[in-house]
């Protein structure tokens, strides 16, 4: 399907799919990947299915954040499926022939030109009204921006970028921190291999003709010393490589501050990983709840979001269990976190554990509920401007097409009226 779309429409197109986040990875690794990247194909997620995906996925694939898409929700198939539900009662107990006949008649009616023109007109009018309603709120948005000391619209784009980078950063540990912990662990290994080499060398040096014993004993001690030397040199090469990558000019020693700091990070590594995972899930849940309680969020959409959050709570349960195990292993142990407390978090300010994470986002402007509502409103208004621009083009196109079609049929009717009266009559119908 994607190959056909690229062949027909060419570069810079996007397509909505329920699982576009996973599909984009599959497409990128497929033989079609180079062509899709060259033509800048964009995988997108429809607005109704967005809540089945985590927040980072929504920021990456949701149509609302893609410039040029207007108010398109990418749920045209869902509307068609909903419309076709009327077939269920008439085809449920029908024979194979009559079932196919009913479906064919429905599709024929659905694709009827008269009905299509009416549907297109209603679609354009409804979208125009929706866009104008959103644009009416632009002055209120600008007033709230002044109240919140937001300088200009570019701030919202910067907030979106920061939020994306923050959530993406929770997927892996900071590179600098990872290298420092690895360097510390390799230094510990180097000290151990150095001690082992010193011990085996001391044993070798004390061997004399009087105490060397059997020949096999001497050979085994020499082998131990060679192995210890090889292990020490291997650890030393790794240390040299890490010192170059970290820009370390003076090697850390057990009494240095850097050694102590890295040792503490290493002991908390598993705890930090569990906390980052839990943080990502809870922050995403809070942002979803913000949307769930937002003005003009309909009942069905709130129920849909609620079901998605309920399914995702299983992942939070598991992350919470892993966090508590890691917290108990610390010395001294960190406080345990209970599920009843987690589910009652309504704002990031309530989540005190965020102060222990790599980045404390509680004071970030885009993390507050008020700022999130403004940011959501801004992107809706931006898409509304694009929608108006596109609709003004589409209105002219559909009217021109209808006029041209009418003129074409009238010309053919006039040409055939004296030659083939029956065919001319059919054209007028």
Short mmCIF file of C-alpha atoms in Angstrom, two decimals:
data_model
loop_
_atom_site.label_atom_id
_atom_site.label_comp_id
_atom_site.label_asym_id
_atom_site.label_seq_id
_atom_site.Cartn_x
_atom_site.Cartn_y
_atom_site.Cartn_z
CA UNK A 1 0.00 0.00 0.00
CA UNK A 2 2.76 2.47 0.93
CA UNK A 3 4.62 1.62 -2.27
CA UNK A 4 1.50 2.41 -4.33
CA UNK A 5 0.99 5.70 -2.45
CA UNK A 6 4.59 6.73 -3.09
CA UNK A 7 4.33 5.82 -6.78
CA UNK A 8 1.08 7.75 -7.26
CA UNK A 9 1.54 10.81 -5.02
CA UNK A 10 5.32 11.10 -4.79
CA UNK A 11 7.23 13.04 -2.13
CA UNK A 12 6.17 14.51 1.23
CA UNK A 13 3.01 12.55 1.98
CA UNK A 14 1.72 11.08 5.23
CA UNK A 15 -0.69 8.28 6.07
CA UNK A 16 -2.63 7.54 9.26
CA UNK A 17 -2.48 4.07 10.77
CA UNK A 18 -3.52 2.72 14.18
CA UNK A 19 -0.01 1.37 14.85
CA UNK A 20 2.08 3.81 12.83
CA UNK A 21 4.79 3.96 15.51
CA UNK A 22 5.62 0.27 15.07
CA UNK A 23 4.84 0.30 11.36
CA UNK A 24 7.32 3.15 10.76
CA UNK A 25 10.10 1.00 12.24
CA UNK A 26 9.07 -1.97 10.08
CA UNK A 27 8.92 0.24 6.99
CA UNK A 28 12.31 1.78 7.73
CA UNK A 29 13.94 -1.67 7.92
CA UNK A 30 12.16 -3.03 4.84
CA UNK A 31 13.46 -2.86 1.23
CA UNK A 32 11.05 0.07 0.78
CA UNK A 33 12.78 2.03 3.58
CA UNK A 34 15.33 3.95 1.43
CA UNK A 35 12.61 5.12 -0.98
CA UNK A 36 10.31 6.17 1.90
CA UNK A 37 13.14 8.17 3.51
CA UNK A 38 14.09 9.77 0.18
CA UNK A 39 10.49 10.85 -0.48
CA UNK A 40 10.04 11.96 3.17
CA UNK A 41 7.09 9.66 3.85
CA UNK A 42 5.55 10.36 7.29
CA UNK A 43 3.72 7.76 9.39
CA UNK A 44 0.92 9.26 11.49
CA UNK A 45 -1.55 8.19 14.18
CA UNK A 46 -5.24 9.10 14.05
CA UNK A 47 -6.72 11.27 16.78
CA UNK A 48 -9.15 8.61 18.05
CA UNK A 49 -6.48 5.91 18.42
CA UNK A 50 -3.86 8.26 19.88
CA UNK A 51 -4.67 7.31 23.47
CA UNK A 52 -3.66 3.69 22.87
CA UNK A 53 -0.11 4.97 22.47
CA UNK A 54 2.27 6.40 25.06
CA UNK A 55 2.84 10.15 25.21
CA UNK A 56 6.22 10.10 23.43
CA UNK A 57 4.62 8.20 20.56
CA UNK A 58 1.86 10.81 20.35
CA UNK A 59 4.37 13.66 20.21
CA UNK A 60 6.17 11.90 17.35
CA UNK A 61 3.24 10.69 15.23
CA UNK A 62 0.10 12.67 16.12
CA UNK A 63 -1.32 14.76 13.27
CA UNK A 64 -1.93 17.76 15.53
CA UNK A 65 1.80 18.45 15.73
CA UNK A 66 2.52 18.03 11.99
CA UNK A 67 2.70 21.27 10.00
CA UNK A 68 0.39 21.36 6.99
CA UNK A 69 -2.17 18.71 8.00
CA UNK A 70 -4.84 21.14 9.12
CA UNK A 71 -7.66 19.66 11.21
CA UNK A 72 -7.41 16.24 9.55
CA UNK A 73 -7.95 13.54 12.19
CA UNK A 74 -7.02 10.61 9.89
CA UNK A 75 -10.10 8.66 10.96
CA UNK A 76 -11.97 8.55 7.63
CA UNK A 77 -11.98 4.76 7.65
CA UNK A 78 -13.48 4.73 11.15
CA UNK A 79 -16.33 6.97 9.98
CA UNK A 80 -16.96 4.72 6.98
CA UNK A 81 -16.95 1.63 9.22
CA UNK A 82 -19.37 3.38 11.58
CA UNK A 83 -21.65 4.23 8.67
CA UNK A 84 -21.55 0.63 7.45
CA UNK A 85 -22.76 -0.69 10.81
CA UNK A 86 -26.33 -0.43 9.47
CA UNK A 87 -25.50 -3.52 7.38
CA UNK A 88 -25.08 -5.70 10.47
CA UNK A 89 -28.75 -6.44 11.08
CA UNK A 90 -29.56 -7.21 7.43
CA UNK A 91 -26.52 -9.41 6.72
CA UNK A 92 -26.19 -11.26 10.01
CA UNK A 93 -28.44 -14.16 9.01
CA UNK A 94 -28.33 -13.67 5.22
CA UNK A 95 -26.92 -16.17 2.74
CA UNK A 96 -23.54 -15.56 1.14
CA UNK A 97 -25.16 -14.23 -2.05
CA UNK A 98 -27.55 -11.85 -0.29
CA UNK A 99 -24.82 -10.68 2.09
CA UNK A 100 -22.61 -9.73 -0.85
CA UNK A 101 -25.59 -8.13 -2.57
CA UNK A 102 -26.36 -5.94 0.45
CA UNK A 103 -22.74 -4.86 0.78
CA UNK A 104 -22.54 -4.07 -2.95
CA UNK A 105 -25.75 -1.98 -2.84
CA UNK A 106 -24.49 -0.09 0.21
CA UNK A 107 -21.15 0.69 -1.44
CA UNK A 108 -22.85 1.70 -4.66
CA UNK A 109 -25.05 4.13 -2.77
CA UNK A 110 -22.10 5.37 -0.73
CA UNK A 111 -20.12 6.07 -3.91
CA UNK A 112 -23.07 7.67 -5.73
CA UNK A 113 -21.97 11.00 -7.21
CA UNK A 114 -24.98 12.93 -5.91
CA UNK A 115 -24.43 11.59 -2.42
CA UNK A 116 -20.69 12.18 -2.77
CA UNK A 117 -21.14 15.82 -3.71
CA UNK A 118 -23.45 16.30 -0.75
CA UNK A 119 -21.03 14.55 1.60
CA UNK A 120 -18.09 16.61 0.33
CA UNK A 121 -20.08 19.81 0.74
CA UNK A 122 -21.11 18.89 4.29
CA UNK A 123 -17.55 17.90 5.08
CA UNK A 124 -16.16 21.23 3.88
CA UNK A 125 -18.85 23.26 5.68
CA UNK A 126 -18.39 21.39 8.98
CA UNK A 127 -14.61 21.71 8.83
CA UNK A 128 -14.89 25.40 8.03
CA UNK A 129 -17.16 25.95 11.02
CA UNK A 130 -14.83 23.98 13.27
CA UNK A 131 -11.80 25.98 12.09
CA UNK A 132 -13.59 29.31 12.59
CA UNK A 133 -14.63 28.33 16.13
CA UNK A 134 -11.01 27.58 16.97
CA UNK A 135 -9.82 30.85 15.46
CA UNK A 136 -12.31 32.73 17.64
CA UNK A 137 -10.33 31.59 20.68
CA UNK A 138 -7.06 33.09 19.40
CA UNK A 139 -7.58 36.43 21.18
CA UNK A 140 -8.27 34.62 24.46
CA UNK A 141 -5.07 32.61 23.94
CA UNK A 142 -3.04 35.78 23.37
CA UNK A 143 -4.48 37.32 26.55
CA UNK A 144 -3.55 34.21 28.57
CA UNK A 145 -0.07 34.29 27.04
CA UNK A 146 0.39 37.83 28.40
CA UNK A 147 -0.83 36.70 31.84
CA UNK A 148 1.66 33.78 31.83
CA UNK A 149 4.57 35.94 30.54
CA UNK A 150 4.83 33.93 27.30
CA UNK A 151 6.67 36.15 24.85
CA UNK A 152 5.51 34.74 21.49
CA UNK A 153 4.15 31.69 19.68
CA UNK A 154 7.64 30.28 19.11
CA UNK A 155 7.77 29.40 22.81
CA UNK A 156 5.16 26.65 22.29
CA UNK A 157 7.28 25.04 19.60
CA UNK A 158 10.29 25.15 21.91
CA UNK A 159 8.25 23.60 24.74
CA UNK A 160 7.14 20.76 22.45
CA UNK A 161 10.76 20.11 21.48
CA UNK A 162 11.90 20.12 25.12
CA UNK A 163 9.10 17.75 26.13
CA UNK A 164 9.98 15.36 23.30
CA UNK A 165 13.67 15.41 24.23
CA UNK A 166 12.84 14.87 27.91
CA UNK A 167 10.61 11.83 27.29
CA UNK A 168 13.06 10.44 24.75
CA UNK A 169 15.89 10.87 27.26
CA UNK A 170 14.09 8.60 29.71
CA UNK A 171 14.56 5.72 27.24
CA UNK A 172 18.26 5.52 27.97
CA UNK A 173 20.81 6.70 30.50
CA UNK A 174 22.80 9.92 29.89
CA UNK A 175 25.91 9.08 27.85
CA UNK A 176 28.31 11.00 30.10
CA UNK A 177 26.99 9.33 33.23
CA UNK A 178 27.12 5.88 31.61
CA UNK A 179 30.76 6.38 30.58
CA UNK A 180 31.75 7.63 34.04
CA UNK A 181 30.15 4.61 35.72
CA UNK A 182 31.86 2.28 33.23
CA UNK A 183 35.21 4.03 33.85
CA UNK A 184 34.80 3.61 37.61
CA UNK A 185 33.95 -0.09 37.25
CA UNK A 186 36.93 -0.65 34.95
CA UNK A 187 39.19 1.11 37.49
CA UNK A 188 37.93 -1.33 40.14
CA UNK A 189 38.71 -4.19 37.76
CA UNK A 190 42.15 -2.73 37.04
CA UNK A 191 42.98 -2.53 40.76
CA UNK A 192 41.85 -6.13 41.21
CA UNK A 193 43.92 -7.37 38.25
CA UNK A 194 46.92 -5.33 39.49
CA UNK A 195 46.68 -6.97 42.90
CA UNK A 196 46.39 -10.40 41.29
CA UNK A 197 49.46 -9.68 39.12
CA UNK A 198 51.47 -8.50 42.15
CA UNK A 199 50.55 -11.65 44.11
CA UNK A 200 51.43 -14.04 41.28
CA UNK A 201 54.68 -12.15 40.57
CA UNK A 202 55.64 -12.33 44.27
CA UNK A 203 55.02 -16.08 44.27
CA UNK A 204 57.15 -16.45 41.13
CA UNK A 205 60.00 -14.35 42.52
CA UNK A 206 60.38 -16.44 45.69
CA UNK A 207 60.89 -19.70 43.76
CA UNK A 208 64.50 -20.96 44.27
CA UNK A 209 66.31 -24.23 43.45
CA UNK A 210 65.65 -25.29 47.04
CA UNK A 211 61.86 -24.71 47.10
CA UNK A 212 60.74 -24.94 43.46
CA UNK A 213 59.75 -28.62 43.80
CA UNK A 214 58.51 -30.42 40.69
CA UNK A 215 58.83 -28.95 37.20
CA UNK A 216 55.05 -28.81 36.80
CA UNK A 217 54.80 -26.54 39.84
CA UNK A 218 57.18 -23.99 38.29
CA UNK A 219 55.33 -24.07 34.96
CA UNK A 220 51.95 -23.56 36.61
CA UNK A 221 53.18 -20.53 38.54
CA UNK A 222 54.62 -19.02 35.37
CA UNK A 223 51.30 -19.63 33.59
CA UNK A 224 49.39 -17.93 36.41
CA UNK A 225 51.71 -14.93 36.19
CA UNK A 226 51.31 -14.67 32.39
CA UNK A 227 47.55 -14.88 32.64
CA UNK A 228 47.48 -12.22 35.35
CA UNK A 229 49.71 -9.97 33.21
CA UNK A 230 47.44 -10.41 30.17
CA UNK A 231 44.36 -9.59 32.25
CA UNK A 232 46.02 -6.47 33.68
CA UNK A 233 47.10 -5.23 30.24
CA UNK A 234 43.61 -5.83 28.85
CA UNK A 235 42.02 -3.77 31.65
CA UNK A 236 44.64 -1.06 31.17
CA UNK A 237 43.83 -0.74 27.44
CA UNK A 238 40.13 -0.28 28.26
CA UNK A 239 41.03 2.39 30.84
CA UNK A 240 43.13 4.27 28.26
CA UNK A 241 40.25 4.23 25.78
CA UNK A 242 37.72 5.54 28.34
CA UNK A 243 40.12 8.27 29.52
CA UNK A 244 40.41 9.50 25.93
CA UNK A 245 36.62 9.47 25.46
CA UNK A 246 35.98 11.27 28.76
CA UNK A 247 38.90 13.69 28.40
CA UNK A 248 40.44 12.61 31.72
CA UNK A 249 44.04 13.75 32.14
CA UNK A 250 44.59 12.50 35.70
CA UNK A 251 43.45 9.00 36.61
CA UNK A 252 40.92 8.69 39.41
CA UNK A 253 42.02 7.13 42.67
CA UNK A 254 39.90 5.77 45.57
CA UNK A 255 40.41 8.98 47.57
CA UNK A 256 39.33 11.38 44.78
CA UNK A 257 35.92 13.09 44.68
CA UNK A 258 35.24 11.77 41.17
CA UNK A 259 35.76 8.19 42.38
CA UNK A 260 33.32 8.67 45.27
CA UNK A 261 30.68 10.29 43.05
CA UNK A 262 30.93 7.54 40.42
CA UNK A 263 30.77 4.86 43.12
CA UNK A 264 27.53 6.37 44.43
CA UNK A 265 26.07 6.54 40.89
CA UNK A 266 27.00 2.89 40.29
CA UNK A 267 25.32 1.77 43.50
CA UNK A 268 22.14 3.68 42.54
CA UNK A 269 22.19 2.67 38.88
CA UNK A 270 19.45 0.04 39.05
CA UNK A 271 17.38 2.29 41.30
CA UNK A 272 17.78 5.15 38.81
CA UNK A 273 16.77 2.96 35.87
CA UNK A 274 13.62 1.79 37.64
CA UNK A 275 12.81 5.35 38.70
CA UNK A 276 13.25 6.73 35.16
CA UNK A 277 10.93 4.04 33.77
CA UNK A 278 8.32 4.72 36.46
CA UNK A 279 8.67 8.45 35.91
CA UNK A 280 8.02 8.16 32.18
CA UNK A 281 4.85 6.11 32.72
CA UNK A 282 3.45 8.35 35.45
CA UNK A 283 4.23 11.61 33.64
CA UNK A 284 2.54 10.28 30.50
CA UNK A 285 -0.48 9.26 32.58
CA UNK A 286 -0.73 12.75 34.11
CA UNK A 287 -0.61 14.37 30.67
CA UNK A 288 -3.33 12.01 29.46
CA UNK A 289 -5.48 12.89 32.49
CA UNK A 290 -5.00 16.57 31.64
CA UNK A 291 -6.49 15.86 28.22
CA UNK A 292 -9.25 13.72 29.75
CA UNK A 293 -10.45 16.61 31.95
CA UNK A 294 -9.96 19.26 29.28
CA UNK A 295 -12.83 21.40 28.05
CA UNK A 296 -14.71 20.03 25.01
CA UNK A 297 -13.43 16.48 25.50
CA UNK A 298 -16.52 14.38 24.79
CA UNK A 299 -17.83 11.53 26.91
CA UNK A 300 -16.87 8.80 24.42
CA UNK A 301 -13.36 10.15 24.08
CA UNK A 302 -12.99 10.38 27.88
CA UNK A 303 -14.12 6.75 28.15
CA UNK A 304 -11.64 5.78 25.43
CA UNK A 305 -8.81 7.56 27.27
CA UNK A 306 -9.89 5.94 30.54
CA UNK A 307 -9.75 2.45 29.03
CA UNK A 308 -6.31 3.14 27.57
CA UNK A 309 -5.05 4.36 30.95
CA UNK A 310 -6.50 1.30 32.65
CA UNK A 311 -4.62 -0.99 30.26
CA UNK A 312 -1.43 1.01 30.72
CA UNK A 313 -1.75 0.82 34.51
CA UNK A 314 -0.51 -2.78 34.32
CA UNK A 315 2.82 -1.46 33.04
CA UNK A 316 2.88 1.05 35.93
CA UNK A 317 2.16 -1.80 38.39
CA UNK A 318 5.19 -3.73 37.09
CA UNK A 319 7.44 -0.63 37.05
CA UNK A 320 6.33 0.18 40.61
CA UNK A 321 7.24 -3.33 41.77
CA UNK A 322 10.69 -3.09 40.18
CA UNK A 323 11.23 0.35 41.70
CA UNK A 324 10.38 -0.84 45.22
CA UNK A 325 12.81 -3.77 44.91
CA UNK A 326 15.60 -1.44 43.76
CA UNK A 327 14.78 1.14 46.46
CA UNK A 328 14.95 -1.54 49.18
CA UNK A 329 18.41 -2.66 47.95
CA UNK A 330 19.95 0.78 48.56
CA UNK A 331 21.90 1.61 51.69
CA UNK A 332 20.13 3.26 53.38
CA UNK A 333 16.95 2.09 51.61
CA UNK A 334 14.67 4.63 49.93
CA UNK A 335 10.99 4.86 50.94
CA UNK A 336 8.62 2.43 49.27
CA UNK A 337 6.01 3.81 46.87
CA UNK A 338 2.45 2.51 47.10
CA UNK A 339 0.00 2.11 44.22
CA UNK A 340 -2.77 3.97 46.06
CA UNK A 341 -0.52 7.02 46.27
CA UNK A 342 0.61 6.87 42.64
CA UNK A 343 -2.90 6.76 41.17
CA UNK A 344 -3.90 9.86 43.15
CA UNK A 345 -1.17 12.04 41.61
CA UNK A 346 -2.95 14.79 39.71
CA UNK A 347 -0.06 17.19 39.12
CA UNK A 348 3.67 16.80 38.69
CA UNK A 349 4.21 18.91 41.79
CA UNK A 350 2.76 16.01 43.82
CA UNK A 351 5.40 13.62 42.53
CA UNK A 352 8.26 14.30 44.98
CA UNK A 353 10.38 11.46 43.62
CA UNK A 354 10.97 13.49 40.45
CA UNK A 355 13.63 15.39 42.39
CA UNK A 356 15.71 12.18 42.41
CA UNK A 357 15.57 11.70 38.64
CA UNK A 358 18.11 12.90 36.09
CA UNK A 359 15.92 15.90 35.25
CA UNK A 360 13.46 17.44 37.71
CA UNK A 361 10.70 18.69 35.37
CA UNK A 362 8.30 19.94 38.02
CA UNK A 363 9.37 23.55 37.47
CA UNK A 364 9.49 23.32 33.67
CA UNK A 365 6.86 25.69 32.25
CA UNK A 366 5.48 23.10 29.82
CA UNK A 367 4.84 20.62 32.65
CA UNK A 368 2.19 22.72 34.43
CA UNK A 369 -1.51 22.00 33.67
CA UNK A 370 -2.22 25.61 32.64
CA UNK A 371 0.70 25.70 30.20
CA UNK A 372 -0.32 22.36 28.70
CA UNK A 373 -3.81 23.65 27.97
CA UNK A 374 -2.39 26.77 26.30
CA UNK A 375 0.05 24.68 24.24
CA UNK A 376 -2.73 22.35 23.12
CA UNK A 377 -4.89 25.35 22.16
CA UNK A 378 -2.03 26.92 20.20
CA UNK A 379 -1.44 23.86 18.02
CA UNK A 380 -5.17 23.53 17.36
CA UNK A 381 -5.29 27.17 16.21
CA UNK A 382 -2.26 26.65 13.97
CA UNK A 383 -3.91 23.66 12.33
CA UNK A 384 -7.15 25.71 11.98
CA UNK A 385 -5.29 28.38 9.99
CA UNK A 386 -3.95 25.66 7.69
CA UNK A 387 -7.42 24.14 7.37
CA UNK A 388 -8.99 27.46 6.28
CA UNK A 389 -6.25 27.93 3.69
CA UNK A 390 -6.79 24.44 2.30
CA UNK A 391 -10.59 24.64 2.34
CA UNK A 392 -10.55 27.87 0.34
CA UNK A 393 -8.72 25.92 -2.36
CA UNK A 394 -10.95 22.85 -2.16
CA UNK A 395 -14.15 24.92 -2.36
CA UNK A 396 -13.04 26.39 -5.70
CA UNK A 397 -11.96 22.96 -6.93
CA UNK A 398 -15.24 21.17 -6.20
CA UNK A 399 -17.38 24.02 -7.59
CA UNK A 400 -15.22 24.19 -10.73
CA UNK A 401 -15.45 20.42 -11.18
CA UNK A 402 -19.25 20.43 -10.85
CA UNK A 403 -19.57 23.33 -13.32
CA UNK A 404 -17.21 21.67 -15.81
CA UNK A 405 -19.07 18.38 -15.51
CA UNK A 406 -22.41 20.10 -16.10
CA UNK A 407 -21.04 21.97 -19.14
CA UNK A 408 -19.49 18.76 -20.53
CA UNK A 409 -22.75 16.83 -20.24
CA UNK A 410 -24.75 19.74 -21.74
CA UNK A 411 -22.41 19.90 -24.75
CA UNK A 412 -22.72 16.17 -25.36
CA UNK A 413 -26.49 16.33 -24.99
CA UNK A 414 -26.70 19.09 -27.64
CA UNK A 415 -24.42 17.11 -29.95
CA UNK A 416 -26.47 13.91 -29.68
CA UNK A 417 -30.02 15.33 -29.58
CA UNK A 418 -30.47 14.98 -33.37
CA UNK A 419 -28.32 11.84 -33.78
CA UNK A 420 -29.25 9.60 -30.84
CA UNK A 421 -32.28 10.83 -28.93
CA UNK A 422 -32.26 7.96 -26.40
CA UNK A 423 -28.59 8.49 -25.46
CA UNK A 424 -29.12 12.24 -25.22
CA UNK A 425 -32.05 11.58 -22.88
CA UNK A 426 -29.85 9.34 -20.68
CA UNK A 427 -27.25 12.11 -20.41
CA UNK A 428 -29.85 14.51 -19.05
CA UNK A 429 -30.79 12.10 -16.27
#
